[in-house]
PDB file of C-alpha atoms in Angstrom:
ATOM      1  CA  UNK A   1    -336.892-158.325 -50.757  1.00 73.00           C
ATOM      2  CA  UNK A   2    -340.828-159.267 -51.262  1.00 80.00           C
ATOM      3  CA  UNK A   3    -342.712-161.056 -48.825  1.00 73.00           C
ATOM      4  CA  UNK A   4    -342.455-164.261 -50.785  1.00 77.00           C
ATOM      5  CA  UNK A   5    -338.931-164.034 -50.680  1.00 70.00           C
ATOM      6  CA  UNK A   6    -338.903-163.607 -47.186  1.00 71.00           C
ATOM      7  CA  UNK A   7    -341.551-166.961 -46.213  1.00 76.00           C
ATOM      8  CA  UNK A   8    -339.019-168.712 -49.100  1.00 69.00           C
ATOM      9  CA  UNK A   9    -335.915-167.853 -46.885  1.00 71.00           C
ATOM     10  CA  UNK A  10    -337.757-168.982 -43.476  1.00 71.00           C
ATOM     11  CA  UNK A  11    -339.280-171.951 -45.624  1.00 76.00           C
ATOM     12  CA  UNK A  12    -335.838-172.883 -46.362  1.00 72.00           C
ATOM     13  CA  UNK A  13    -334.109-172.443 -43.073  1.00 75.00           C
ATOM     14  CA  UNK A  14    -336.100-174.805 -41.269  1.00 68.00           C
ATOM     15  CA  UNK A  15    -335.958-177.416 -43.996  1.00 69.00           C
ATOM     16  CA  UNK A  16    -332.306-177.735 -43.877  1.00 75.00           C
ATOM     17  CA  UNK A  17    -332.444-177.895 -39.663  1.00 67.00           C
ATOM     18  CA  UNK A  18    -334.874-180.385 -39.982  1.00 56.00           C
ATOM     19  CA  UNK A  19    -333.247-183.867 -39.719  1.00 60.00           C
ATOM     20  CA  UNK A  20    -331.300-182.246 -36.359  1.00 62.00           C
ATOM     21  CA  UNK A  21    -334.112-180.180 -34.974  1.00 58.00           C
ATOM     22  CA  UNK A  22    -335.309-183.177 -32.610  1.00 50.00           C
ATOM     23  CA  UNK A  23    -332.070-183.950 -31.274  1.00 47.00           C
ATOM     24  CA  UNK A  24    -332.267-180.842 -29.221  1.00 51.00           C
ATOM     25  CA  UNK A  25    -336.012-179.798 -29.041  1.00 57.00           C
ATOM     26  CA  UNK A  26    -338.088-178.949 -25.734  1.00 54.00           C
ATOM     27  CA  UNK A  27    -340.963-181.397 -26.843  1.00 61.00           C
ATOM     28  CA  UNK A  28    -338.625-184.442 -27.234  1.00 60.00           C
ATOM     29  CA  UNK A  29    -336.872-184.299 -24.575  1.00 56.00           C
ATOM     30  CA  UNK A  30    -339.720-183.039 -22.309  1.00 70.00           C
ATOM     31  CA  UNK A  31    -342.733-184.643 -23.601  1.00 80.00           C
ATOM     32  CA  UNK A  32    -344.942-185.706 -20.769  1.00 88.00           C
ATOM     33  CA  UNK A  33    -344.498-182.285 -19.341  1.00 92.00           C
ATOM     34  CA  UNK A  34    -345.414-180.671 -22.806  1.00 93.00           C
ATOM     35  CA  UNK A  35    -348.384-183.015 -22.926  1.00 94.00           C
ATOM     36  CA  UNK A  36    -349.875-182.919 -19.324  1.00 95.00           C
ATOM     37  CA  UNK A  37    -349.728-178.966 -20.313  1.00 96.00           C
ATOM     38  CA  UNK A  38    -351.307-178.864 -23.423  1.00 97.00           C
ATOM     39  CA  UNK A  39    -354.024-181.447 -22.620  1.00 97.00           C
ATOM     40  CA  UNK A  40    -354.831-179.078 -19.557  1.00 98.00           C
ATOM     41  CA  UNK A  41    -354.664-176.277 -22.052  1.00 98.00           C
ATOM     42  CA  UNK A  42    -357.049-177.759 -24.439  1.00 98.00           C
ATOM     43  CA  UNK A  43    -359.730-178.148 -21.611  1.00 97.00           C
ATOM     44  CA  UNK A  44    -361.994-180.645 -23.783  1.00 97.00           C
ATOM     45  CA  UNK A  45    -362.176-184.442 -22.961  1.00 91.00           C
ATOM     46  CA  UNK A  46    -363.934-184.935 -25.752  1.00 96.00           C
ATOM     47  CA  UNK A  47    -362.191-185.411 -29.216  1.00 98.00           C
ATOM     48  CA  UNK A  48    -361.463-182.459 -31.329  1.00 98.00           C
ATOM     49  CA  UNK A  49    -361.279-181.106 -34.260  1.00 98.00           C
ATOM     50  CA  UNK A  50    -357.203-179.562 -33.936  1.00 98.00           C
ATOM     51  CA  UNK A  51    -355.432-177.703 -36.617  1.00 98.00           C
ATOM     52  CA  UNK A  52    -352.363-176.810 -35.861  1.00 98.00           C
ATOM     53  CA  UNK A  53    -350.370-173.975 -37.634  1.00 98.00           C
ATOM     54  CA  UNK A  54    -346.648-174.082 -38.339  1.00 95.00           C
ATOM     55  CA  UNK A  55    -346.427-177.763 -37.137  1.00 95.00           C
ATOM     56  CA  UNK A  56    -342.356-177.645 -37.389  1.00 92.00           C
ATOM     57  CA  UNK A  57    -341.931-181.451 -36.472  1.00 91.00           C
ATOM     58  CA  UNK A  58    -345.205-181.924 -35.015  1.00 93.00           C
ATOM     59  CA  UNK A  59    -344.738-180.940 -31.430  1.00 92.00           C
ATOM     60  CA  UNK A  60    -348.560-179.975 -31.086  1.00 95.00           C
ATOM     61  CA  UNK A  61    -349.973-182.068 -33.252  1.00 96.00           C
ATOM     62  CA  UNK A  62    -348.433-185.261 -31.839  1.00 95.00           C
ATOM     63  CA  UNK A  63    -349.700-184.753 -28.700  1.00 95.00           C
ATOM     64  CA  UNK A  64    -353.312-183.520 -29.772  1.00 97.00           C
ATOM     65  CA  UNK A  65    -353.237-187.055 -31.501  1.00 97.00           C
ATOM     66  CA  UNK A  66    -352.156-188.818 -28.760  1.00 95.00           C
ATOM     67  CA  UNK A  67    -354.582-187.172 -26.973  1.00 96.00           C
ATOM     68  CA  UNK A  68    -357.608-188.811 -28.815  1.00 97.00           C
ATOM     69  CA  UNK A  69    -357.949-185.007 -31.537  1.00 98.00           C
ATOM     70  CA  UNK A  70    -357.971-185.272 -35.125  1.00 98.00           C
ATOM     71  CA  UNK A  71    -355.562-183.239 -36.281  1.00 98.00           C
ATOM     72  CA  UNK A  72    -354.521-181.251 -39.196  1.00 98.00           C
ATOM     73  CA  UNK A  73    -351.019-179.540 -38.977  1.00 98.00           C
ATOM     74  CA  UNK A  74    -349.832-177.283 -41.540  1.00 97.00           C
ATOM     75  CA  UNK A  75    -346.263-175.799 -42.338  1.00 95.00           C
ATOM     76  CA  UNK A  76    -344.490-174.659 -45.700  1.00 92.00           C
ATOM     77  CA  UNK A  77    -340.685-176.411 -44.561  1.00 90.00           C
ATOM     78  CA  UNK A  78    -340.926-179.851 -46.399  1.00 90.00           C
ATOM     79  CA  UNK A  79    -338.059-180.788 -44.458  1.00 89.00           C
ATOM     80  CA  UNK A  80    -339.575-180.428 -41.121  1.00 88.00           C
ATOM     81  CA  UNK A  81    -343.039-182.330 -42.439  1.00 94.00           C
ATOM     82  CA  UNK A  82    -340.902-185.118 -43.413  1.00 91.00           C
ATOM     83  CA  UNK A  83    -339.799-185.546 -39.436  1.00 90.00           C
ATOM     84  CA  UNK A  84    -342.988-185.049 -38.155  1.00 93.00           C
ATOM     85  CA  UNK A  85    -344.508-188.042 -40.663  1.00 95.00           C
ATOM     86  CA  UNK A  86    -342.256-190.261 -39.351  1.00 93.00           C
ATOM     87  CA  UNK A  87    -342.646-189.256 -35.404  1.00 92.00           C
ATOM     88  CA  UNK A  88    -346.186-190.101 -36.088  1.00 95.00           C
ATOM     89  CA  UNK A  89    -345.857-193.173 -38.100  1.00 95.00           C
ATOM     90  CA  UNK A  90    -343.266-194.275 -35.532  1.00 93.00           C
ATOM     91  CA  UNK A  91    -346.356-193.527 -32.821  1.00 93.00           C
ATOM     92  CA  UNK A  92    -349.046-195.096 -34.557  1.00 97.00           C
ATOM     93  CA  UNK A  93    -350.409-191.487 -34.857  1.00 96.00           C
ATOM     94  CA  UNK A  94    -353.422-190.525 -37.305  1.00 96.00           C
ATOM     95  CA  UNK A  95    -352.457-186.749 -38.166  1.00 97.00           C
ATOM     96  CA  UNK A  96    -352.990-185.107 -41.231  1.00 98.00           C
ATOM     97  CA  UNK A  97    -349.794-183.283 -42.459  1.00 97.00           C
ATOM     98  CA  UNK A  98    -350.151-180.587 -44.970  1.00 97.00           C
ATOM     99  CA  UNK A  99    -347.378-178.530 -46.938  1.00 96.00           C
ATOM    100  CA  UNK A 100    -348.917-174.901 -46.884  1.00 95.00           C
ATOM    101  CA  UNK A 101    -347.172-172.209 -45.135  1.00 93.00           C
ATOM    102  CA  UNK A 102    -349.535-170.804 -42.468  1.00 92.00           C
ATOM    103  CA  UNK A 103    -350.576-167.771 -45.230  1.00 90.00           C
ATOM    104  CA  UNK A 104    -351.199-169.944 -47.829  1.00 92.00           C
ATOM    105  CA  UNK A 105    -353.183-172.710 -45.888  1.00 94.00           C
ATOM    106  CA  UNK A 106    -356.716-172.823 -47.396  1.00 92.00           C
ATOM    107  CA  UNK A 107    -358.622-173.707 -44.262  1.00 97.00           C
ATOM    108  CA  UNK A 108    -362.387-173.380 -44.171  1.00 97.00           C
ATOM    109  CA  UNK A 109    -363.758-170.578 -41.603  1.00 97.00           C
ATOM    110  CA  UNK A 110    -365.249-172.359 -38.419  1.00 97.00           C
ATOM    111  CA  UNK A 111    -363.708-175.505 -39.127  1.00 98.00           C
ATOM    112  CA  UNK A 112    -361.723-176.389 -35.826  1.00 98.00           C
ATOM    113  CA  UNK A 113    -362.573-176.431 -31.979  1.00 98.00           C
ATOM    114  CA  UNK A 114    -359.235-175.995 -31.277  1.00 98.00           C
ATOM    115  CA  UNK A 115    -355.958-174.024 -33.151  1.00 98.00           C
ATOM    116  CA  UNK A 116    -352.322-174.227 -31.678  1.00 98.00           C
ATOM    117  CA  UNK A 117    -349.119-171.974 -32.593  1.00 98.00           C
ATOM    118  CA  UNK A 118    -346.286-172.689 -30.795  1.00 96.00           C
ATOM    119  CA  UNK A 119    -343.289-170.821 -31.436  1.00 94.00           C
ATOM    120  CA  UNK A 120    -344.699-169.561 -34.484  1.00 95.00           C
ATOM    121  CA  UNK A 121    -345.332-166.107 -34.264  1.00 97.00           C
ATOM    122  CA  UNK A 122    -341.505-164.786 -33.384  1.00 94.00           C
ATOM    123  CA  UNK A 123    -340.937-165.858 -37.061  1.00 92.00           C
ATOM    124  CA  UNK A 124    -343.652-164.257 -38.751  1.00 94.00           C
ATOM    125  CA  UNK A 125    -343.608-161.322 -40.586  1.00 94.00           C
ATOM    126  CA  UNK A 126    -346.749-160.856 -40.081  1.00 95.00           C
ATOM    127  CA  UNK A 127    -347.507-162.132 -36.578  1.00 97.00           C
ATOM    128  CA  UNK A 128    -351.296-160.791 -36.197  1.00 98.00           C
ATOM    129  CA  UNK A 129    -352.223-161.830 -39.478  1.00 97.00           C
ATOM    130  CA  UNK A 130    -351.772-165.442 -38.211  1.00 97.00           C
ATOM    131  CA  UNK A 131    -353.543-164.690 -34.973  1.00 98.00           C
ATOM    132  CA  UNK A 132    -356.713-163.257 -36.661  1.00 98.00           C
ATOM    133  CA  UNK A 133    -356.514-166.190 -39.112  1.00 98.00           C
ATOM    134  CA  UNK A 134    -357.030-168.674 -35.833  1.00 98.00           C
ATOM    135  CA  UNK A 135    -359.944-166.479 -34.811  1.00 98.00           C
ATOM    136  CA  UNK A 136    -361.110-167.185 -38.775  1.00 98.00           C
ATOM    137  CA  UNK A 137    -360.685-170.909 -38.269  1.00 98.00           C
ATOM    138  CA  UNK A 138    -362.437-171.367 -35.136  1.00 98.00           C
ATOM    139  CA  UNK A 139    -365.979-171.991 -34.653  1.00 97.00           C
ATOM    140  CA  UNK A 140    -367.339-169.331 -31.871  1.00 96.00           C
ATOM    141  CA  UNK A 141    -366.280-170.339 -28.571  1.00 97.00           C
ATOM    142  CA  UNK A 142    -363.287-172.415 -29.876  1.00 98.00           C
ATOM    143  CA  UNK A 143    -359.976-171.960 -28.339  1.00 98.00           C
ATOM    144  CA  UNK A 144    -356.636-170.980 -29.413  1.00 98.00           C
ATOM    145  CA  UNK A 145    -353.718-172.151 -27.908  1.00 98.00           C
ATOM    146  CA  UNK A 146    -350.310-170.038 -27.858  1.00 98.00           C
ATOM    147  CA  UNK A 147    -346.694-170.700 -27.087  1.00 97.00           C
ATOM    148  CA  UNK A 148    -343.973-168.554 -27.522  1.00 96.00           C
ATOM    149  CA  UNK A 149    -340.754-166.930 -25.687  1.00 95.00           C
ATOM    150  CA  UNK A 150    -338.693-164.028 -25.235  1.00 95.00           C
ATOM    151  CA  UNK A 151    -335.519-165.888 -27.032  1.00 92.00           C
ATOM    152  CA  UNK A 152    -333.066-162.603 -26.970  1.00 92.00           C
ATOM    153  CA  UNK A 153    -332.544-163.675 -22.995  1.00 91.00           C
ATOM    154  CA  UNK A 154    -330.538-166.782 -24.094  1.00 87.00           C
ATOM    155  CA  UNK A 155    -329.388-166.048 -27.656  1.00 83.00           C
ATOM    156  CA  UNK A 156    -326.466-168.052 -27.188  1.00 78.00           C
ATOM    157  CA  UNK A 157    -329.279-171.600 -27.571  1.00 72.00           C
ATOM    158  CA  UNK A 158    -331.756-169.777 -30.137  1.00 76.00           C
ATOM    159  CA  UNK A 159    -332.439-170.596 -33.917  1.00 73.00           C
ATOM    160  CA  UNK A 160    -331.956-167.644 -35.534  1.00 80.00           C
ATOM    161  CA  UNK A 161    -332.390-166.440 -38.987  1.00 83.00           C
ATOM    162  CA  UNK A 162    -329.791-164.324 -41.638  1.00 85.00           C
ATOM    163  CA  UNK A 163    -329.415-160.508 -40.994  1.00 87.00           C
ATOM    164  CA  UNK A 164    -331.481-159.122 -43.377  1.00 89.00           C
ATOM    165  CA  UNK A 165    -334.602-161.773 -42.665  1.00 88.00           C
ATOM    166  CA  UNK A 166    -334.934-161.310 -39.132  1.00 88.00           C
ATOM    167  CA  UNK A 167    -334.777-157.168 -39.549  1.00 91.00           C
ATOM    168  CA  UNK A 168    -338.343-158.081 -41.526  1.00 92.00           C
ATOM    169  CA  UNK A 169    -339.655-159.932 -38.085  1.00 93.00           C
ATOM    170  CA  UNK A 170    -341.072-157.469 -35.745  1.00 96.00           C
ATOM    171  CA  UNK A 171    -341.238-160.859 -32.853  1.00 96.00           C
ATOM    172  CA  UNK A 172    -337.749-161.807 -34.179  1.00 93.00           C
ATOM    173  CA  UNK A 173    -336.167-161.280 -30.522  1.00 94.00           C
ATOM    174  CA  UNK A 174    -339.116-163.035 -28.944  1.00 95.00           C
ATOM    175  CA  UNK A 175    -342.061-161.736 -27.214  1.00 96.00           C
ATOM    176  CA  UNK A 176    -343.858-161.653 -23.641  1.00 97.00           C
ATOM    177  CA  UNK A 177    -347.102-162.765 -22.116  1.00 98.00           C
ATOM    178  CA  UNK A 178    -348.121-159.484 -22.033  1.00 98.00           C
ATOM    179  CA  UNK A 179    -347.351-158.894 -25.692  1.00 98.00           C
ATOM    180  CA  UNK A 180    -349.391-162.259 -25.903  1.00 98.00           C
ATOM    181  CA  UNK A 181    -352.089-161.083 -24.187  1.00 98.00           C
ATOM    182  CA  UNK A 182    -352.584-157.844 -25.782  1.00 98.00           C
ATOM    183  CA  UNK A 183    -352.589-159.546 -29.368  1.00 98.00           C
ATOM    184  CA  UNK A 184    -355.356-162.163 -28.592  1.00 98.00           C
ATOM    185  CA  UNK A 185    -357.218-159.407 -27.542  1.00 98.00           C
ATOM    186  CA  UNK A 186    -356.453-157.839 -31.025  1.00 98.00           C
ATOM    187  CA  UNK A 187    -357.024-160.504 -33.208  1.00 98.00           C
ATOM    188  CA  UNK A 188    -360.763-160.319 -31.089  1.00 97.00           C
ATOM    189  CA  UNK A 189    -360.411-163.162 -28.692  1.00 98.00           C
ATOM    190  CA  UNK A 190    -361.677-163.551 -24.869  1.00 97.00           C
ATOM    191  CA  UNK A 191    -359.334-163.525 -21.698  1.00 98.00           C
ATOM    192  CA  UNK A 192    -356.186-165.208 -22.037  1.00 98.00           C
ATOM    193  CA  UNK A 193    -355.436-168.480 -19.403  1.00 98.00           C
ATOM    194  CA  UNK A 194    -351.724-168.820 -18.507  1.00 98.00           C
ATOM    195  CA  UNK A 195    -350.319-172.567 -18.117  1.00 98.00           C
ATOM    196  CA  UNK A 196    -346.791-172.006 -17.975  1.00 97.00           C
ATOM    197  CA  UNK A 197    -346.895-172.525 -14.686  1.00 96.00           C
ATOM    198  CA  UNK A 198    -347.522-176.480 -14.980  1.00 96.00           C
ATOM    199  CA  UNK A 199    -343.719-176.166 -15.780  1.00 94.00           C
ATOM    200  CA  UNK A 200    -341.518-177.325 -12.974  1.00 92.00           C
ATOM    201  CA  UNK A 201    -338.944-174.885 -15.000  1.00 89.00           C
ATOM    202  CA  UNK A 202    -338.563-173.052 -18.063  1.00 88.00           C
ATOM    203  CA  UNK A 203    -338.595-175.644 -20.521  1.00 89.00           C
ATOM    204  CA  UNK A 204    -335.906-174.363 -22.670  1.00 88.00           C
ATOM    205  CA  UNK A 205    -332.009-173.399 -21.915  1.00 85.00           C
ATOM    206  CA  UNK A 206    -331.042-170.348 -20.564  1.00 86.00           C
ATOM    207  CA  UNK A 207    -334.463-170.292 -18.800  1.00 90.00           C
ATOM    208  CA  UNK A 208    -335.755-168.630 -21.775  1.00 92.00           C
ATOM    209  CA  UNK A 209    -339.195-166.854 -19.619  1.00 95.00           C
ATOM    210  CA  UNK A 210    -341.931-168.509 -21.548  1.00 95.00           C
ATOM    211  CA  UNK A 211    -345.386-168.841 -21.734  1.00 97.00           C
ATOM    212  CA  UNK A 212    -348.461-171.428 -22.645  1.00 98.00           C
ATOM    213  CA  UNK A 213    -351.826-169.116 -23.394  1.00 98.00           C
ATOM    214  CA  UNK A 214    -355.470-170.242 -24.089  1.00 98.00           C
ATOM    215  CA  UNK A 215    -358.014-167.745 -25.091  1.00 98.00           C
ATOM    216  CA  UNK A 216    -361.508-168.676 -26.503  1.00 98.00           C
ATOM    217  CA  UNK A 217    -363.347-167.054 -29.508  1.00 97.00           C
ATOM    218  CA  UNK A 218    -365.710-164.543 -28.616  1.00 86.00           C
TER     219      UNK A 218
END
């Protein structure tokens, strides 16, 4: 199985979960949490220039546009592009949704102030590639934003992917803060600021332990 075959099978999962994916999903049902904790995470009141990677059904990007941001969002799963145009047509939303998987995305270097990934990197196979990419997009002393989980402590509530594409994930199971932390250091950004803790409760069932990370560009 190739790489491309891989992104085609992850492409393809999330397209067909698509038109159900909101019924369920953290950010719906928990927005003004998920906003008053992203806006804090963003640290700017001034508008931005967000892009934000693997959109999904614009969970980030909504609320960077609501926020006052322009946004960009990318992600490869028509499907879940499709629910995110109409959550921010439905909004009255300005956010510019394009269909590039986070590889492919052609995304000029120093270009944003600002780059989210949330719950993106667990389905990577190549989860550092997409952090150093961030660190591309940024101008120096922009700021990432990261959100992900360790999803193996409630598998029973997780997406999950077939057999043979989530052996090709090394994140597949999830990953830690301190996993987090050690990768933005990696991918050659500053110290990492926690936000989690704006959370009266783990956000997602099972009280998944999750975490909300900000680190600026060097």
């Amino acid at each position: 199985m190739t790489a491309s075959d891989v992104q085609h099978a992850v492409t393809g999962y999330w397209t067909a979960r698509a038109p159900k994916f909101d019924g369920a999903a953290s950010h719906v049902a928990q927005s003004a949490i998920w906003q008053n904790v992203l806006e804090a995470a963003f640290a700017t009141e001034r508008p931005a220039d967000v892009v934000d990677l693997g959109t999904g059904t614009g969970a980030c990007a909504l609320v960077a546009a609501a926020l006052g941001h322009r946004v960009r969002a990318y992600d490869g799963a028509e499907g879940m592009l499709a629910v995110a145009r109409a959550a921010a047509q439905a909004q009255g939303l300005a956010v510019e949704f394009i269909a590039e998987t986070l590889q492919d995305a052609a995304i000029a270097p120093g270009s944003a102030d600002i780059v989210t990934l949330r719950n993106v990197l667990w389905t990577l196979e190549q989860p550092m590639a997409a952090l150093r990419k961030a660190h591309a997009i940024l101008h120096p002393g922009g700021r990432v934003v990261v959100s992900d989980g360790l999803w193996s402590v409630a598998s029973q509530y997780r997406s999950t992917y077939p057999a043979d594409i989530a052996a090709r994930l090394p994140l597949h199971d999830g990953l830690t803060e301190d996993k987090a932390r050690q990768m933005l250091d990696e991918a050659g950004f500053g110290p990492a600021i926690s936000w989690q803790h704006l959370f009266p409760a783990s956000p997602y069932p099972g009280d998944v332990p999750m975490f909300v990370l900000s680190a600026v560009r060097a």
